Amino acid sequence: MAYSPLQKDLLRKLPKVDEVVQSLSGEAPRNLKIAACRQVLSTLRSYILSNENPDPARIEAGNIMQSVEEKLDELLKPSLVPLVNATGVVVHTNLGRSLLPPEIFESMMETAGRYSNLEYNLAEGVRGSRYSHVEEILCELTGAEAALVVNNNAAAVLITLETLAKGREVIVSRGELVEIGGSFRIPDVMARSGAILREVGATNRTHLRDYSSAICDETALLLKVHQSNFQVVGFTKSVSVRELSELGSDFGIPVYEDLGSGNFIDFSRYGMIHEPTVQESLSAGAGLVSFSGDKLLGGPQAGIIVGQKRFVEKIKKNPINRAVRIDKLTLAALEAVLRIYRDPDRAVRTVPTLRMLTMPFDGIRSGARRLARRLKALKIPGLAVDIVPTVSRVGGGALPLQRLDSMAVGLSAGSVGQCKLSAAGLEAALRSFSVPVITRIEEDRVLMDVRTLQKKDYAIITDAVRHVCREYPGADSGLL
Ligand SMILES: *Cc1c(COP(=O)(O)O)cnc(C)c1O
C-alpha cells in the first residue's frame, strides 16, 4: 500500500527513542523511560500508518512528551492497589476477602522489618518451630490438642488427605463433593492427594448406614465437607459430625471435617443463621478440622488445621508441609488476630469482617444518610441520589442463605445537566478512579451498599463522584 506524502513526512518527523528519553526529566529508572517512549512512539507510528490524513498536531514535540509522561506515570503505578468495596459482599474473594484490623498493623510491620524468633527457641537458644507462635493460642481458642497452619485451606485439605489417606479410601457424601470456585473441587483435590474417593449416599440424602456399609479395610478417613456456597433444601438428610465420629470410633477410623470458612463466634448470637464453630466440630468428635484464615475468621490468608496431636504431628512431618508453609508476615498477622479472639466481644467490634457482618441496622441507615447527604451536597445537575434498601451478602462461600438487610446509596445520571452517564458508564468511571470504587448496577442505577464501606471510603466516594461527573472528559459529551 502506498503512503501519502503527509504520512511519509510525519513518519520522518517522529523522534528517535533516545532523543525523547534524553529530554525526559524525573527520577524514573531509565529502562522504564525507554519502555514508555517505545510504547508511545509505536502507537503514533501505527496511527500515522493507518490514517491517510493523520493529524500533525499529535506528533508535535509537546504532545509526544505529554503522552510519554502519562505513560510513564502509568508504568510507575503499582498494580495491586487499595479500593473501595461498595458491593455489599463482605468476604469478597476477588477484592481481597478480609481486611485486617488496623490495630495489628504496627506490630506486623515491626516484625516484617526486623529479625525475629520465627524459627528460634529463645529459651534454649536453639532452632525452634514457626508453628509454635500460633499453636498454643489455637488450642486455647478451639479446645484442640494440636494445631498447624499452612498457606491456605486448599493446601490444608491437600496435605491432610495426602498424609492420612494416600493410597487408601476416603468416604464422602455425594452431597458434599463441592466446587468452591477458582477450580477447587473436592474430587480433584482428593485425586491429587493420592487418596481414593469413595462417594456414598445421594445428592440430597445421605444416611449413617451409607457410611457404615462403605467402611472396609481400605478406609482411612471419614470426610465431611462444608457445603459452603450452596445449600440443598427440601427432602434432605445428612449425617452430623457427632454421628459420624461415633461410627468412626467403632471402627478406629478418624473423622476429618473441612469446615471451609471456620469461625470461632456463634453467629446466632447476633441474629444470624447458626454456623457450626470450630469448637463445636471438635467437641462433636472430629479428629481433625481445617478452615480458612481469611473467610469468616477475618484474618490473613491461611489454612488452619486443628485436632488430635497424633494426626497433626504426622502432617507437620510431611515434606509437602515445606511447600505449603506459611510466611512470617502472615504468621504475625494471624497471631495478632487470634489474640483479639480471646475476648469475643472485642473481636466482633474490631475484626472488620465480624464488625461488618454484625453491624446494627441503625448504623447502616445512618451511614447511608451520611453518604447520600455528602453526594447531594455536590449539587451535580442531573445526578439523582437516593437511599435504596438492599441485601448484602456474606460471600466467601459462607452462609449462602443468610439475608443481611442493608442500605445502599443509588446514583442515576439522567440526560439533563452535566452528568450524562449511563449506569454502566458511571459504574465503569467509578471503577477507573484513582482509588477505584467498585459498585453494582441494579435497575439502571449504580448502587453502593454502605455495609462494606470503611470510614475513609465516604470521602473517597465523594471525590470520585465529583471527579467523574464534573471533570471526566467524556461526561459532558456522553462519550462513556
Ligand atoms: C473456601 C474453601 C476451601 C478453600 O479455602 P482457601 O482458604 O480459599 O484455600 C476449601 N474447602 C471449603 C469447604 C471451602 O469453603
GROMACS .gro file of C-alpha atoms and ligand atoms in nm:
model
  495
    1MET     CA    1   0.000   0.000   0.000
    2ALA     CA    2   0.129   0.346  -0.089
    3TYR     CA    3   0.151   0.604   0.183
    4SER     CA    4   0.051   0.963   0.131
    5PRO     CA    5   0.318   1.237   0.130
    6LEU     CA    6   0.178   1.357   0.466
    7GLN     CA    7   0.214   1.012   0.617
    8LYS     CA    8   0.572   0.982   0.493
    9ASP     CA    9   0.653   1.328   0.620
   10LEU     CA   10   0.512   1.264   0.967
   11LEU     CA   11   0.688   0.927   0.993
   12ARG     CA   12   1.018   1.101   0.915
   13LYS     CA   13   0.946   1.359   1.180
   14LEU     CA   14   0.884   1.104   1.455
   15PRO     CA   15   1.168   1.149   1.704
   16LYS     CA   16   1.408   0.866   1.797
   17VAL     CA   17   1.352   0.688   2.128
   18ASP     CA   18   1.689   0.814   2.255
   19GLU     CA   19   1.604   1.176   2.183
   20VAL     CA   20   1.280   1.158   2.377
   21VAL     CA   21   1.444   0.974   2.669
   22GLN     CA   22   1.715   1.244   2.683
   23SER     CA   23   1.463   1.518   2.728
   24LEU     CA   24   1.264   1.341   3.000
   25SER     CA   25   1.322   1.476   3.346
   26GLY     CA   26   1.234   1.293   3.664
   27GLU     CA   27   1.375   1.012   3.871
   28ALA     CA   28   1.217   0.718   3.690
   29PRO     CA   29   1.453   0.429   3.606
   30ARG     CA   30   1.600   0.465   3.256
   31ASN     CA   31   1.457   0.131   3.145
   32LEU     CA   32   1.107   0.248   3.225
   33LYS     CA   33   1.161   0.578   3.042
   34ILE     CA   34   1.272   0.381   2.735
   35ALA     CA   35   0.972   0.149   2.761
   36ALA     CA   36   0.733   0.445   2.789
   37CYS     CA   37   0.888   0.616   2.485
   38ARG     CA   38   0.880   0.299   2.277
   39GLN     CA   39   0.515   0.238   2.356
   40VAL     CA   40   0.410   0.595   2.272
   41LEU     CA   41   0.616   0.613   1.952
   42SER     CA   42   0.490   0.278   1.832
   43THR     CA   43   0.131   0.382   1.894
   44LEU     CA   44   0.195   0.702   1.696
   45ARG     CA   45   0.357   0.507   1.413
   46SER     CA   46   0.053   0.280   1.386
   47TYR     CA   47  -0.172   0.585   1.399
   48ILE     CA   48   0.011   0.751   1.112
   49LEU     CA   49   0.022   0.433   0.903
   50SER     CA   50  -0.345   0.359   0.944
   51ASN     CA   51  -0.471   0.710   0.867
   52GLU     CA   52  -0.436   0.866   0.527
   53ASN     CA   53  -0.475   1.207   0.682
   54PRO     CA   54  -0.311   1.191   1.023
   55ASP     CA   55  -0.332   1.494   1.248
   56PRO     CA   56   0.017   1.655   1.256
   57ALA     CA   57  -0.059   1.802   1.600
   58ARG     CA   58  -0.030   1.457   1.751
   59ILE     CA   59   0.339   1.436   1.672
   60GLU     CA   60   0.429   1.781   1.795
   61ALA     CA   61   0.710   1.755   2.047
   62GLY     CA   62   0.499   1.891   2.335
   63ASN     CA   63   0.220   1.641   2.277
   64ILE     CA   64   0.458   1.350   2.246
   65MET     CA   65   0.625   1.450   2.571
   66GLN     CA   66   0.291   1.470   2.745
   67SER     CA   67   0.190   1.124   2.625
   68VAL     CA   68   0.523   0.981   2.735
   69GLU     CA   69   0.492   1.139   3.081
   70GLU     CA   70   0.142   0.993   3.114
   71LYS     CA   71   0.258   0.651   3.002
   72LEU     CA   72   0.548   0.670   3.248
   73ASP     CA   73   0.310   0.754   3.534
   74GLU     CA   74   0.102   0.455   3.437
   75LEU     CA   75   0.408   0.226   3.436
   76LEU     CA   76   0.519   0.358   3.775
   77LYS     CA   77   0.185   0.293   3.942
   78PRO     CA   78   0.168  -0.026   4.148
   79SER     CA   79  -0.058  -0.295   4.011
   80LEU     CA   80  -0.205  -0.407   4.343
   81VAL     CA   81  -0.392  -0.109   4.485
   82PRO     CA   82  -0.644  -0.049   4.761
   83LEU     CA   83  -1.001   0.019   4.653
   84VAL     CA   84  -1.349   0.084   4.787
   85ASN     CA   85  -1.574  -0.221   4.812
   86ALA     CA   86  -1.926  -0.084   4.775
   87THR     CA   87  -2.067  -0.420   4.659
   88GLY     CA   88  -2.202  -0.524   4.997
   89VAL     CA   89  -2.028  -0.862   4.967
   90VAL     CA   90  -1.837  -0.879   5.295
   91VAL     CA   91  -1.593  -1.164   5.230
   92HIS     CA   92  -1.526  -1.075   4.866
   93THR     CA   93  -1.264  -1.314   4.731
   94ASN     CA   94  -1.189  -1.102   4.423
   95LEU     CA   95  -1.143  -0.791   4.636
   96GLY     CA   96  -0.907  -0.940   4.892
   97ARG     CA   97  -1.151  -1.125   5.118
   98SER     CA   98  -1.072  -0.997   5.466
   99LEU     CA   99  -0.946  -0.664   5.598
  100LEU     CA  100  -0.703  -0.693   5.884
  101PRO     CA  101  -0.784  -0.492   6.196
  102PRO     CA  102  -0.581  -0.166   6.184
  103GLU     CA  103  -0.467  -0.216   6.542
  104ILE     CA  104  -0.239  -0.501   6.435
  105PHE     CA  105  -0.058  -0.313   6.156
  106GLU     CA  106   0.213  -0.169   6.375
  107SER     CA  107   0.324  -0.496   6.531
  108MET     CA  108   0.305  -0.667   6.192
  109MET     CA  109   0.524  -0.411   6.022
  110GLU     CA  110   0.770  -0.421   6.308
  111THR     CA  111   0.803  -0.797   6.263
  112ALA     CA  112   0.835  -0.755   5.886
  113GLY     CA  113   1.119  -0.507   5.901
  114ARG     CA  114   1.330  -0.674   6.170
  115TYR     CA  115   1.479  -1.011   6.254
  116SER     CA  116   1.251  -1.222   6.467
  117ASN     CA  117   1.238  -1.553   6.654
  118LEU     CA  118   1.044  -1.705   6.362
  119GLU     CA  119   1.216  -2.042   6.394
  120TYR     CA  120   1.426  -1.984   6.702
  121ASN     CA  121   1.364  -2.104   7.054
  122LEU     CA  122   1.461  -1.809   7.272
  123ALA     CA  123   1.453  -2.002   7.600
  124GLU     CA  124   1.702  -2.263   7.485
  125GLY     CA  125   1.892  -2.078   7.215
  126VAL     CA  126   1.827  -2.347   6.956
  127ARG     CA  127   1.625  -2.388   6.641
  128GLY     CA  128   1.252  -2.357   6.708
  129SER     CA  129   0.929  -2.413   6.518
  130ARG     CA  130   0.746  -2.145   6.323
  131TYR     CA  131   0.417  -2.305   6.422
  132SER     CA  132   0.483  -2.260   6.793
  133HIS     CA  133   0.374  -1.895   6.769
  134VAL     CA  134   0.013  -1.982   6.700
  135GLU     CA  135  -0.027  -2.343   6.810
  136GLU     CA  136  -0.091  -2.274   7.175
  137ILE     CA  137  -0.343  -1.996   7.119
  138LEU     CA  138  -0.527  -2.203   6.854
  139CYS     CA  139  -0.557  -2.486   7.106
  140GLU     CA  140  -0.672  -2.241   7.372
  141LEU     CA  141  -0.940  -2.093   7.144
  142THR     CA  142  -1.070  -2.417   6.993
  143GLY     CA  143  -1.006  -2.678   7.261
  144ALA     CA  144  -0.787  -2.877   7.020
  145GLU     CA  145  -0.485  -3.084   7.130
  146ALA     CA  146  -0.263  -2.960   6.849
  147ALA     CA  147  -0.263  -2.718   6.558
  148LEU     CA  148  -0.077  -2.639   6.239
  149VAL     CA  149  -0.109  -2.356   5.989
  150VAL     CA  150  -0.035  -2.366   5.617
  151ASN     CA  151  -0.069  -2.132   5.320
  152ASN     CA  152  -0.448  -2.164   5.274
  153ASN     CA  153  -0.728  -2.409   5.336
  154ALA     CA  154  -0.692  -2.567   4.993
  155ALA     CA  155  -0.338  -2.662   5.097
  156ALA     CA  156  -0.471  -2.781   5.433
  157VAL     CA  157  -0.715  -3.018   5.262
  158LEU     CA  158  -0.447  -3.145   5.023
  159ILE     CA  159  -0.184  -3.211   5.287
  160THR     CA  160  -0.430  -3.367   5.532
  161LEU     CA  161  -0.559  -3.613   5.272
  162GLU     CA  162  -0.209  -3.685   5.145
  163THR     CA  163  -0.079  -3.754   5.495
  164LEU     CA  164  -0.364  -3.962   5.630
  165ALA     CA  165  -0.522  -4.128   5.329
  166LYS     CA  166  -0.276  -4.159   5.037
  167GLY     CA  167  -0.346  -4.484   4.850
  168ARG     CA  168  -0.643  -4.557   5.075
  169GLU     CA  169  -1.013  -4.476   5.072
  170VAL     CA  170  -1.188  -4.166   5.197
  171ILE     CA  171  -1.564  -4.184   5.240
  172VAL     CA  172  -1.758  -3.868   5.148
  173SER     CA  173  -2.127  -3.796   5.097
  174ARG     CA  174  -2.231  -3.720   4.737
  175GLY     CA  175  -2.396  -3.407   4.873
  176GLU     CA  176  -2.057  -3.272   4.981
  177LEU     CA  177  -1.847  -3.310   4.666
  178VAL     CA  178  -1.835  -2.935   4.626
  179GLU     CA  179  -1.665  -2.693   4.394
  180ILE     CA  180  -1.554  -2.381   4.577
  181GLY     CA  181  -1.459  -2.162   4.283
  182GLY     CA  182  -1.122  -2.094   4.130
  183SER     CA  183  -1.124  -2.464   4.026
  184PHE     CA  184  -1.105  -2.609   4.377
  185ARG     CA  185  -1.311  -2.927   4.365
  186ILE     CA  186  -1.308  -3.189   4.637
  187PRO     CA  187  -1.286  -3.488   4.395
  188ASP     CA  188  -0.993  -3.326   4.208
  189VAL     CA  189  -0.802  -3.237   4.524
  190MET     CA  190  -0.863  -3.588   4.651
  191ALA     CA  191  -0.719  -3.733   4.329
  192ARG     CA  192  -0.412  -3.510   4.358
  193SER     CA  193  -0.354  -3.622   4.715
  194GLY     CA  194  -0.348  -3.984   4.605
  195ALA     CA  195  -0.646  -4.069   4.823
  196ILE     CA  196  -0.927  -4.274   4.671
  197LEU     CA  197  -1.270  -4.116   4.675
  198ARG     CA  198  -1.546  -4.342   4.798
  199GLU     CA  199  -1.869  -4.148   4.745
  200VAL     CA  200  -2.179  -4.254   4.929
  201GLY     CA  201  -2.545  -4.151   4.952
  202ALA     CA  202  -2.737  -3.931   4.713
  203THR     CA  203  -2.706  -3.561   4.637
  204ASN     CA  204  -2.990  -3.470   4.871
  205ARG     CA  205  -2.982  -3.754   5.123
  206THR     CA  206  -2.704  -3.948   5.289
  207HIS     CA  207  -2.767  -4.178   5.585
  208LEU     CA  208  -2.538  -4.314   5.851
  209ARG     CA  209  -2.587  -4.661   5.704
  210ASP     CA  210  -2.443  -4.537   5.372
  211TYR     CA  211  -2.116  -4.463   5.550
  212SER     CA  212  -2.117  -4.777   5.761
  213SER     CA  213  -2.175  -5.010   5.468
  214ALA     CA  214  -1.887  -4.845   5.276
  215ILE     CA  215  -1.634  -4.893   5.554
  216CYS     CA  216  -1.375  -5.159   5.472
  217ASP     CA  217  -1.010  -5.242   5.542
  218GLU     CA  218  -0.905  -4.975   5.296
  219THR     CA  219  -1.093  -4.691   5.469
  220ALA     CA  220  -0.854  -4.427   5.602
  221LEU     CA  221  -1.086  -4.135   5.676
  222LEU     CA  222  -1.447  -4.029   5.702
  223LEU     CA  223  -1.455  -3.686   5.542
  224LYS     CA  224  -1.716  -3.421   5.598
  225VAL     CA  225  -1.705  -3.115   5.374
  226HIS     CA  226  -1.892  -2.795   5.446
  227GLN     CA  227  -2.121  -2.721   5.154
  228SER     CA  228  -2.002  -2.361   5.173
  229ASN     CA  229  -2.156  -2.181   4.879
  230PHE     CA  230  -2.483  -2.369   4.832
  231GLN     CA  231  -2.748  -2.546   5.031
  232VAL     CA  232  -2.974  -2.835   4.944
  233VAL     CA  233  -3.326  -2.765   5.063
  234GLY     CA  234  -3.638  -2.980   5.067
  235PHE     CA  235  -3.619  -3.356   5.112
  236THR     CA  236  -3.271  -3.375   5.261
  237LYS     CA  237  -3.070  -3.571   5.512
  238SER     CA  238  -2.709  -3.552   5.615
  239VAL     CA  239  -2.511  -3.716   5.890
  240SER     CA  240  -2.376  -3.496   6.169
  241VAL     CA  241  -2.012  -3.489   6.275
  242ARG     CA  242  -2.118  -3.642   6.605
  243GLU     CA  243  -2.291  -3.942   6.446
  244LEU     CA  244  -2.002  -3.983   6.205
  245SER     CA  245  -1.747  -3.968   6.487
  246GLU     CA  246  -1.933  -4.234   6.686
  247LEU     CA  247  -1.934  -4.458   6.380
  248GLY     CA  248  -1.567  -4.384   6.316
  249SER     CA  249  -1.464  -4.466   6.669
  250ASP     CA  250  -1.633  -4.806   6.647
  251PHE     CA  251  -1.400  -4.888   6.358
  252GLY     CA  252  -1.097  -4.687   6.463
  253ILE     CA  253  -1.135  -4.451   6.168
  254PRO     CA  254  -1.091  -4.075   6.224
  255VAL     CA  255  -1.331  -3.807   6.101
  256TYR     CA  256  -1.186  -3.506   5.923
  257GLU     CA  257  -1.409  -3.204   5.870
  258ASP     CA  258  -1.322  -2.943   5.607
  259LEU     CA  259  -1.519  -2.658   5.757
  260GLY     CA  260  -1.430  -2.419   5.475
  261SER     CA  261  -1.499  -2.091   5.640
  262GLY     CA  262  -1.422  -2.170   6.000
  263ASN     CA  263  -1.544  -1.941   6.272
  264PHE     CA  264  -1.499  -1.917   6.646
  265ILE     CA  265  -1.802  -1.694   6.703
  266ASP     CA  266  -2.157  -1.825   6.723
  267PHE     CA  267  -2.331  -1.601   6.470
  268SER     CA  268  -2.677  -1.691   6.601
  269ARG     CA  269  -2.598  -1.469   6.900
  270TYR     CA  270  -2.615  -1.178   6.655
  271GLY     CA  271  -2.945  -1.273   6.497
  272MET     CA  272  -2.782  -1.461   6.212
  273ILE     CA  273  -2.811  -1.823   6.097
  274HIS     CA  274  -2.620  -2.064   6.318
  275GLU     CA  275  -2.294  -2.166   6.155
  276PRO     CA  276  -2.113  -2.454   6.331
  277THR     CA  277  -1.799  -2.326   6.502
  278VAL     CA  278  -1.461  -2.495   6.501
  279GLN     CA  279  -1.505  -2.569   6.873
  280GLU     CA  280  -1.839  -2.742   6.804
  281SER     CA  281  -1.691  -2.960   6.533
  282LEU     CA  282  -1.405  -3.071   6.760
  283SER     CA  283  -1.626  -3.136   7.058
  284ALA     CA  284  -1.861  -3.337   6.837
  285GLY     CA  285  -1.567  -3.570   6.788
  286ALA     CA  286  -1.387  -3.467   6.466
  287GLY     CA  287  -1.027  -3.583   6.487
  288LEU     CA  288  -0.918  -3.305   6.254
  289VAL     CA  289  -1.079  -2.982   6.137
  290SER     CA  290  -0.942  -2.743   5.876
  291PHE     CA  291  -1.059  -2.395   5.778
  292SER     CA  292  -0.952  -2.069   5.614
  293GLY     CA  293  -0.786  -1.782   5.799
  294ASP     CA  294  -0.943  -1.516   5.578
  295LYS     CA  295  -1.306  -1.612   5.540
  296LEU     CA  296  -1.538  -1.571   5.839
  297LEU     CA  297  -1.241  -1.562   6.074
  298GLY     CA  298  -1.141  -1.227   5.924
  299GLY     CA  299  -0.766  -1.283   5.946
  300PRO     CA  300  -0.490  -1.320   5.685
  301GLN     CA  301  -0.490  -1.589   5.416
  302ALA     CA  302  -0.405  -1.916   5.590
  303GLY     CA  303  -0.516  -2.275   5.624
  304ILE     CA  304  -0.562  -2.376   5.985
  305ILE     CA  305  -0.560  -2.740   6.088
  306VAL     CA  306  -0.660  -2.831   6.444
  307GLY     CA  307  -0.728  -3.163   6.611
  308GLN     CA  308  -0.568  -3.464   6.768
  309LYS     CA  309  -0.196  -3.447   6.826
  310ARG     CA  310  -0.116  -3.782   6.661
  311PHE     CA  311  -0.262  -3.661   6.330
  312VAL     CA  312  -0.130  -3.305   6.343
  313GLU     CA  313   0.224  -3.426   6.419
  314LYS     CA  314   0.212  -3.656   6.117
  315ILE     CA  315   0.102  -3.369   5.892
  316LYS     CA  316   0.379  -3.145   6.027
  317LYS     CA  317   0.638  -3.404   5.921
  318ASN     CA  318   0.501  -3.441   5.566
  319PRO     CA  319   0.757  -3.294   5.318
  320ILE     CA  320   0.467  -3.120   5.140
  321ASN     CA  321   0.439  -2.905   5.450
  322ARG     CA  322   0.754  -2.724   5.345
  323ALA     CA  323   0.597  -2.646   5.007
  324VAL     CA  324   0.279  -2.501   5.157
  325ARG     CA  325   0.426  -2.331   5.459
  326ILE     CA  326   0.300  -2.005   5.592
  327ASP     CA  327   0.501  -1.685   5.553
  328LYS     CA  328   0.621  -1.487   5.853
  329LEU     CA  329   0.415  -1.176   5.774
  330THR     CA  330   0.103  -1.389   5.758
  331LEU     CA  331   0.202  -1.564   6.077
  332ALA     CA  332   0.247  -1.230   6.256
  333ALA     CA  333  -0.096  -1.116   6.136
  334LEU     CA  334  -0.259  -1.443   6.230
  335GLU     CA  335  -0.115  -1.443   6.580
  336ALA     CA  336  -0.233  -1.085   6.633
  337VAL     CA  337  -0.586  -1.161   6.509
  338LEU     CA  338  -0.609  -1.477   6.720
  339ARG     CA  339  -0.512  -1.277   7.028
  340ILE     CA  340  -0.808  -1.047   6.965
  341TYR     CA  341  -1.038  -1.353   6.970
  342ARG     CA  342  -0.950  -1.415   7.335
  343ASP     CA  343  -1.219  -1.156   7.401
  344PRO     CA  344  -1.502  -1.247   7.158
  345ASP     CA  345  -1.687  -0.918   7.213
  346ARG     CA  346  -1.375  -0.728   7.125
  347ALA     CA  347  -1.333  -0.946   6.817
  348VAL     CA  348  -1.684  -0.858   6.699
  349ARG     CA  349  -1.608  -0.489   6.747
  350THR     CA  350  -1.263  -0.479   6.592
  351VAL     CA  351  -1.220  -0.755   6.334
  352PRO     CA  352  -1.363  -0.580   6.024
  353THR     CA  353  -1.530  -0.893   5.880
  354LEU     CA  354  -1.718  -0.954   6.204
  355ARG     CA  355  -1.799  -0.588   6.252
  356MET     CA  356  -1.950  -0.561   5.903
  357LEU     CA  357  -2.147  -0.885   5.938
  358THR     CA  358  -2.299  -0.796   6.273
  359MET     CA  359  -2.346  -0.424   6.205
  360PRO     CA  360  -2.671  -0.297   6.360
  361PHE     CA  361  -2.923  -0.171   6.106
  362ASP     CA  362  -2.927   0.175   6.267
  363GLY     CA  363  -2.559   0.214   6.190
  364ILE     CA  364  -2.616   0.114   5.832
  365ARG     CA  365  -2.904   0.357   5.792
  366SER     CA  366  -2.708   0.647   5.932
  367GLY     CA  367  -2.414   0.557   5.706
  368ALA     CA  368  -2.643   0.564   5.403
  369ARG     CA  369  -2.786   0.901   5.506
  370ARG     CA  370  -2.439   1.041   5.559
  371LEU     CA  371  -2.318   0.928   5.217
  372ALA     CA  372  -2.633   1.049   5.044
  373ARG     CA  373  -2.601   1.388   5.212
  374ARG     CA  374  -2.240   1.426   5.100
  375LEU     CA  375  -2.325   1.332   4.742
  376LYS     CA  376  -2.628   1.559   4.725
  377ALA     CA  377  -2.413   1.845   4.855
  378LEU     CA  378  -2.207   1.817   4.537
  379LYS     CA  379  -2.514   1.956   4.360
  380ILE     CA  380  -2.436   1.785   4.033
  381PRO     CA  381  -2.714   1.872   3.789
  382GLY     CA  382  -2.881   1.564   3.650
  383LEU     CA  383  -2.745   1.327   3.915
  384ALA     CA  384  -3.017   1.166   4.127
  385VAL     CA  385  -2.904   1.041   4.468
  386ASP     CA  386  -3.140   0.813   4.666
  387ILE     CA  387  -3.127   0.575   4.955
  388VAL     CA  388  -3.231   0.226   4.850
  389PRO     CA  389  -3.298  -0.079   5.069
  390THR     CA  390  -3.081  -0.369   4.961
  391VAL     CA  391  -2.944  -0.701   5.080
  392SER     CA  392  -2.574  -0.756   5.146
  393ARG     CA  393  -2.411  -1.094   5.117
  394VAL     CA  394  -2.165  -1.272   5.343
  395GLY     CA  395  -1.957  -1.402   5.049
  396GLY     CA  396  -1.654  -1.629   5.066
  397GLY     CA  397  -1.880  -1.929   5.020
  398ALA     CA  398  -2.012  -1.888   5.372
  399LEU     CA  399  -2.372  -1.867   5.493
  400PRO     CA  400  -2.518  -1.854   5.139
  401LEU     CA  401  -2.874  -1.827   5.269
  402GLN     CA  402  -2.805  -1.552   5.520
  403ARG     CA  403  -3.008  -1.243   5.439
  404LEU     CA  404  -2.827  -0.930   5.553
  405ASP     CA  405  -3.068  -0.639   5.525
  406SER     CA  406  -2.878  -0.330   5.427
  407MET     CA  407  -2.900   0.014   5.269
  408ALA     CA  408  -2.737   0.142   4.955
  409VAL     CA  409  -2.698   0.483   4.804
  410GLY     CA  410  -2.824   0.475   4.446
  411LEU     CA  411  -2.694   0.703   4.172
  412SER     CA  412  -2.866   0.757   3.845
  413ALA     CA  413  -2.750   1.008   3.593
  414GLY     CA  414  -3.029   1.137   3.377
  415SER     CA  415  -2.991   1.311   3.047
  416VAL     CA  416  -3.025   1.662   3.186
  417GLY     CA  417  -2.746   1.880   3.315
  418GLN     CA  418  -2.379   1.797   3.330
  419CYS     CA  419  -2.389   1.433   3.422
  420LYS     CA  420  -2.494   1.232   3.121
  421LEU     CA  421  -2.353   0.897   3.209
  422SER     CA  422  -2.545   0.574   3.173
  423ALA     CA  423  -2.544   0.347   3.478
  424ALA     CA  424  -2.286   0.130   3.302
  425GLY     CA  425  -2.077   0.438   3.217
  426LEU     CA  426  -2.092   0.563   3.574
  427GLU     CA  427  -2.003   0.221   3.713
  428ALA     CA  428  -1.703   0.197   3.479
  429ALA     CA  429  -1.586   0.552   3.550
  430LEU     CA  430  -1.601   0.498   3.928
  431ARG     CA  431  -1.408   0.176   3.880
  432SER     CA  432  -1.136   0.366   3.691
  433PHE     CA  433  -1.097   0.640   3.953
  434SER     CA  434  -0.750   0.677   4.112
  435VAL     CA  435  -0.892   0.488   4.410
  436PRO     CA  436  -1.127   0.252   4.229
  437VAL     CA  437  -1.482   0.236   4.365
  438ILE     CA  438  -1.649  -0.099   4.294
  439THR     CA  439  -2.028  -0.075   4.274
  440ARG     CA  440  -2.307  -0.277   4.122
  441ILE     CA  441  -2.589  -0.191   3.886
  442GLU     CA  442  -2.950  -0.267   3.961
  443GLU     CA  443  -3.246  -0.140   3.762
  444ASP     CA  444  -3.034   0.106   3.569
  445ARG     CA  445  -2.893   0.260   3.883
  446VAL     CA  446  -2.548   0.239   4.041
  447LEU     CA  447  -2.579   0.103   4.394
  448MET     CA  448  -2.328   0.149   4.674
  449ASP     CA  449  -2.404  -0.074   4.973
  450VAL     CA  450  -2.277   0.106   5.284
  451ARG     CA  451  -2.225  -0.214   5.487
  452THR     CA  452  -1.886  -0.280   5.329
  453LEU     CA  453  -1.767   0.083   5.337
  454GLN     CA  454  -1.486   0.181   5.571
  455LYS     CA  455  -1.457   0.521   5.740
  456LYS     CA  456  -1.225   0.672   5.479
  457ASP     CA  457  -1.440   0.547   5.191
  458TYR     CA  458  -1.708   0.815   5.234
  459ALA     CA  459  -1.464   1.089   5.138
  460ILE     CA  460  -1.316   0.881   4.857
  461ILE     CA  461  -1.658   0.811   4.704
  462THR     CA  462  -1.747   1.178   4.726
  463ASP     CA  463  -1.425   1.272   4.543
  464ALA     CA  464  -1.480   1.000   4.287
  465VAL     CA  465  -1.835   1.107   4.205
  466ARG     CA  466  -1.731   1.473   4.185
  467HIS     CA  467  -1.440   1.386   3.958
  468VAL     CA  468  -1.640   1.153   3.735
  469CYS     CA  469  -1.937   1.384   3.686
  470ARG     CA  470  -1.762   1.720   3.672
  471GLU     CA  471  -1.416   1.656   3.542
  472TYR     CA  472  -1.432   1.339   3.343
  473PRO     CA  473  -1.367   1.449   2.985
  474GLY     CA  474  -1.634   1.219   2.844
  475ALA     CA  475  -1.902   1.311   3.094
  476ASP     CA  476  -2.048   1.606   2.912
  477SER     CA  477  -2.028   1.465   2.565
  478GLY     CA  478  -2.183   1.138   2.670
  479LEU     CA  479  -1.874   0.956   2.545
  480LEU     CA  480  -1.876   0.696   2.820
  481LIG     C1  481  -1.304  -2.196   5.077
  481LIG     C2  482  -1.297  -2.339   5.097
  481LIG     C3  483  -1.176  -2.408   5.076
  481LIG     C4  484  -1.054  -2.339   5.027
  481LIG     O1  485  -1.004  -2.249   5.122
  481LIG     P1  486  -0.895  -2.138   5.081
  481LIG     O2  487  -0.853  -2.082   5.213
  481LIG     O3  488  -0.963  -2.044   4.992
  481LIG     O4  489  -0.784  -2.211   5.014
  481LIG     C5  490  -1.174  -2.544   5.098
  481LIG     N1  491  -1.284  -2.610   5.139
  481LIG     C6  492  -1.402  -2.547   5.160
  481LIG     C7  493  -1.521  -2.627   5.204
  481LIG     C8  494  -1.412  -2.410   5.141
  481LIG     O5  495  -1.529  -2.346   5.161
   0.00000   0.00000   0.00000
